[in-house]
Amino acid sequence: MKKGLIFDVDGVIIDVSLSYHYAIKNTAEKFLGISLDIEKVREIKFKNGINNDYIATLEVIRSFNKEVSLEEIIKEFDAEYERLKHLERLILSREFFKKIREFKCPLGILTGRPRKDLRNAFDRFGLWEFFDFVVDDDTIEDPSLRKPNPYALNFCLEIAQLDGAIYVGDSLADYWMVENYKKIYKKPVDYIHFGERVKPSGVKIVSSEDELFQALKEALQSRELV
């Protein structure tokens, strides 16, 4: 059985708490004309399981009963992110991925990041060498089928010719994607939740590199792949 490891990027591999999160906050503030608490912004994004940060910004604005076009939001958000992206840091180190490669199974990325942002971050942190396949927000032509639609997860398995996978995510959107995948597709996918910002019930939750490494090893061993 050929099983792969698939990782989300934001909140799992890369800390975006000072970049994307503040891009949401700053963009919403520009349209609302008020100051916002960053934790309230994060609550709207994470408690509602919103994967796309443009949509998260829209929902923050709507929570104050104001409507702004998505096109306007995208323009302002992208400018804010460009100003903040240098504040990003790795959560999972290059050494972690060197160890994971020793499992000798395919490693992949499934992220809602736009391709230009992903390329910039992976170039900065030197991450390309660790991954066998990458699916970003521009890979799948139809926007309705992109992450968190379970089609995107199945797309990863198909392009990598996997018989099953383990997906590592950090949000309700990630968890729901895997749960919805299981209702439609037959190839087995396990879910490991990284971090404690939200805690889906009934799933493996880890909060450090060491815990994640052990959880991945155990998940692979359960399928007799290591």
XYZ file of C-alpha atoms in Angstrom:
226
model
C 0.000 0.000 0.000
C 1.529 3.309 -1.084
C 0.638 5.910 1.526
C 1.721 9.563 1.537
C 1.993 12.385 4.035
C 0.198 15.585 3.043
C 0.708 18.848 4.917
C -1.187 22.092 5.181
C 1.160 25.101 5.159
C -0.245 28.002 7.182
C -0.303 27.217 10.887
C 1.433 23.872 10.348
C 4.680 24.484 8.483
C 4.757 28.287 8.592
C 3.668 30.637 11.388
C 1.377 33.220 9.781
C 0.119 34.802 13.004
C 1.961 38.050 12.200
C 1.393 38.011 8.445
C -1.912 36.643 7.130
C -3.748 37.177 10.415
C -2.751 40.829 10.562
C -3.440 41.223 6.845
C -7.032 40.214 7.626
C -7.162 42.638 10.547
C -5.562 45.580 8.745
C -7.628 45.138 5.595
C -10.882 44.950 7.545
C -9.898 48.038 9.546
C -9.341 50.042 6.359
C -12.869 49.354 5.184
C -14.516 49.654 8.587
C -12.614 52.696 9.846
C -12.219 51.207 13.319
C -9.558 49.346 15.300
C -10.046 45.588 15.676
C -8.777 43.149 18.279
C -6.579 40.523 16.596
C -8.001 37.730 18.755
C -11.530 38.608 17.654
C -10.363 38.439 14.038
C -8.806 35.030 14.651
C -11.948 33.825 16.375
C -14.065 34.664 13.314
C -11.630 32.836 11.031
C -11.002 29.715 13.103
C -14.290 29.141 14.915
C -16.133 29.387 11.594
C -13.655 27.101 9.844
C -12.828 29.595 7.087
C -9.965 28.388 4.912
C -9.596 31.333 2.525
C -8.238 34.515 4.131
C -9.951 36.777 1.591
C -13.257 35.237 2.692
C -12.204 35.516 6.334
C -11.647 39.245 5.794
C -15.053 39.540 4.165
C -16.674 37.778 7.132
C -14.941 40.091 9.603
C -16.319 43.094 7.700
C -19.784 41.528 7.483
C -19.786 40.974 11.244
C -20.046 44.774 11.458
C -22.936 44.827 8.968
C -20.932 46.251 6.100
C -20.523 44.865 2.574
C -17.394 45.222 0.446
C -16.686 43.510 -2.856
C -14.275 40.604 -2.823
C -12.232 42.306 -5.557
C -11.642 45.334 -3.318
C -10.673 43.079 -0.423
C -8.195 41.080 -2.503
C -6.423 44.227 -3.692
C -6.013 45.655 -0.183
C -5.236 42.288 1.429
C -2.464 41.441 -1.023
C -0.824 44.806 -0.390
C -0.967 44.235 3.365
C 0.450 40.730 3.082
C 3.372 41.939 0.963
C 4.212 44.353 3.756
C 4.006 41.674 6.455
C 5.298 38.475 4.863
C 8.841 38.975 6.154
C 7.493 38.337 9.669
C 6.707 34.695 8.899
C 8.740 31.992 10.641
C 8.998 28.227 10.325
C 7.004 26.133 12.781
C 8.314 22.801 11.485
C 12.053 22.924 10.876
C 14.045 21.707 7.905
C 15.528 19.101 10.257
C 12.026 17.790 10.941
C 11.409 17.218 7.247
C 14.812 15.585 6.826
C 13.737 13.064 9.474
C 10.327 12.600 7.858
C 11.987 11.826 4.533
C 13.528 8.790 6.226
C 10.060 7.211 6.205
C 10.593 6.904 2.433
C 7.011 7.746 1.546
C 5.800 10.577 -0.703
C 5.442 13.987 0.937
C 3.054 16.579 -0.406
C 1.417 19.938 0.170
C -2.273 20.828 -0.006
C -2.760 24.498 0.817
C -5.129 27.366 0.231
C -2.188 29.718 -0.369
C -2.055 31.463 -3.744
C 0.840 30.128 -5.815
C 2.851 33.349 -5.735
C 2.744 33.454 -1.930
C 3.658 29.791 -1.621
C 6.592 30.118 -4.008
C 7.897 33.137 -2.136
C 7.715 31.402 1.241
C 9.177 28.096 0.069
C 12.004 29.939 -1.670
C 12.754 31.922 1.498
C 12.765 28.874 3.766
C 14.301 26.395 1.309
C 11.473 23.864 1.514
C 11.044 22.662 -2.065
C 13.487 19.767 -1.777
C 11.339 17.957 0.771
C 8.118 17.621 -1.220
C 7.180 15.334 -4.085
C 3.959 17.125 -5.051
C 2.395 20.504 -4.293
C -1.244 21.541 -4.709
C -1.813 25.242 -4.037
C -4.869 27.424 -4.482
C -4.167 27.915 -8.184
C -3.556 24.267 -9.083
C -7.200 23.285 -9.503
C -8.887 25.356 -12.197
C -12.407 25.374 -10.743
C -12.409 27.544 -7.567
C -15.340 25.589 -6.123
C -13.229 22.410 -6.081
C -10.214 23.886 -4.300
C -9.398 23.274 -0.646
C -11.371 22.748 1.578
C -13.485 20.869 -0.972
C -12.634 17.160 -0.526
C -12.038 16.980 -4.275
C -8.736 18.780 -3.647
C -7.602 16.089 -1.219
C -8.543 13.323 -3.637
C -6.733 15.257 -6.380
C -3.532 14.960 -4.305
C -3.907 11.200 -3.954
C -4.541 10.801 -7.658
C -1.639 12.898 -8.948
C 0.774 11.188 -6.521
C -0.732 7.760 -7.253
C -1.297 7.076 -3.564
C -3.399 4.293 -2.069
C -3.971 6.351 1.081
C -2.656 9.335 3.009
C -2.261 11.131 6.304
C -3.246 14.802 6.250
C -1.793 17.221 8.798
C -3.885 20.354 9.346
C -4.558 22.994 11.975
C -8.105 24.222 11.403
C -11.714 23.108 11.417
C -11.674 23.560 7.644
C -8.887 20.952 7.416
C -10.742 18.547 9.694
C -14.036 18.979 7.848
C -12.293 18.466 4.501
C -11.008 15.064 5.602
C -14.349 14.079 7.137
C -16.204 15.038 3.966
C -13.606 13.211 1.888
C -14.375 9.998 3.769
C -18.044 10.278 2.823
C -17.266 10.414 -0.904
C -13.988 8.653 -1.656
C -12.783 5.152 -0.820
C -9.023 5.503 -0.360
C -8.226 5.820 3.372
C -7.085 9.170 4.738
C -6.163 9.730 8.385
C -6.177 13.192 9.955
C -3.695 14.569 12.505
C -4.449 17.961 14.023
C -1.463 20.211 14.734
C -1.805 22.978 17.323
C -4.411 23.912 19.885
C -6.118 27.013 18.474
C -9.124 24.804 17.789
C -9.583 21.214 18.972
C -11.773 18.959 16.828
C -13.146 16.096 18.894
C -12.116 12.530 18.253
C -8.880 13.245 16.374
C -5.185 13.045 17.197
C -3.997 16.481 18.410
C -0.275 17.259 18.626
C 1.478 20.525 19.406
C 5.207 20.031 18.799
C 7.619 18.640 16.220
C 8.407 15.639 18.399
C 4.747 14.821 18.998
C 3.966 15.168 15.301
C 6.895 12.969 14.282
C 5.755 10.235 16.657
C 2.120 10.536 15.545
C 3.093 10.239 11.882
C 5.316 7.254 12.598
C 2.524 5.503 14.511
C -0.014 6.262 11.782
C 2.262 4.789 9.121
C 3.045 1.754 11.243
C -0.661 1.111 11.714
C -0.809 0.562 7.953
C 2.417 -1.463 8.027
C 4.280 1.076 5.947
C 7.307 1.619 8.186
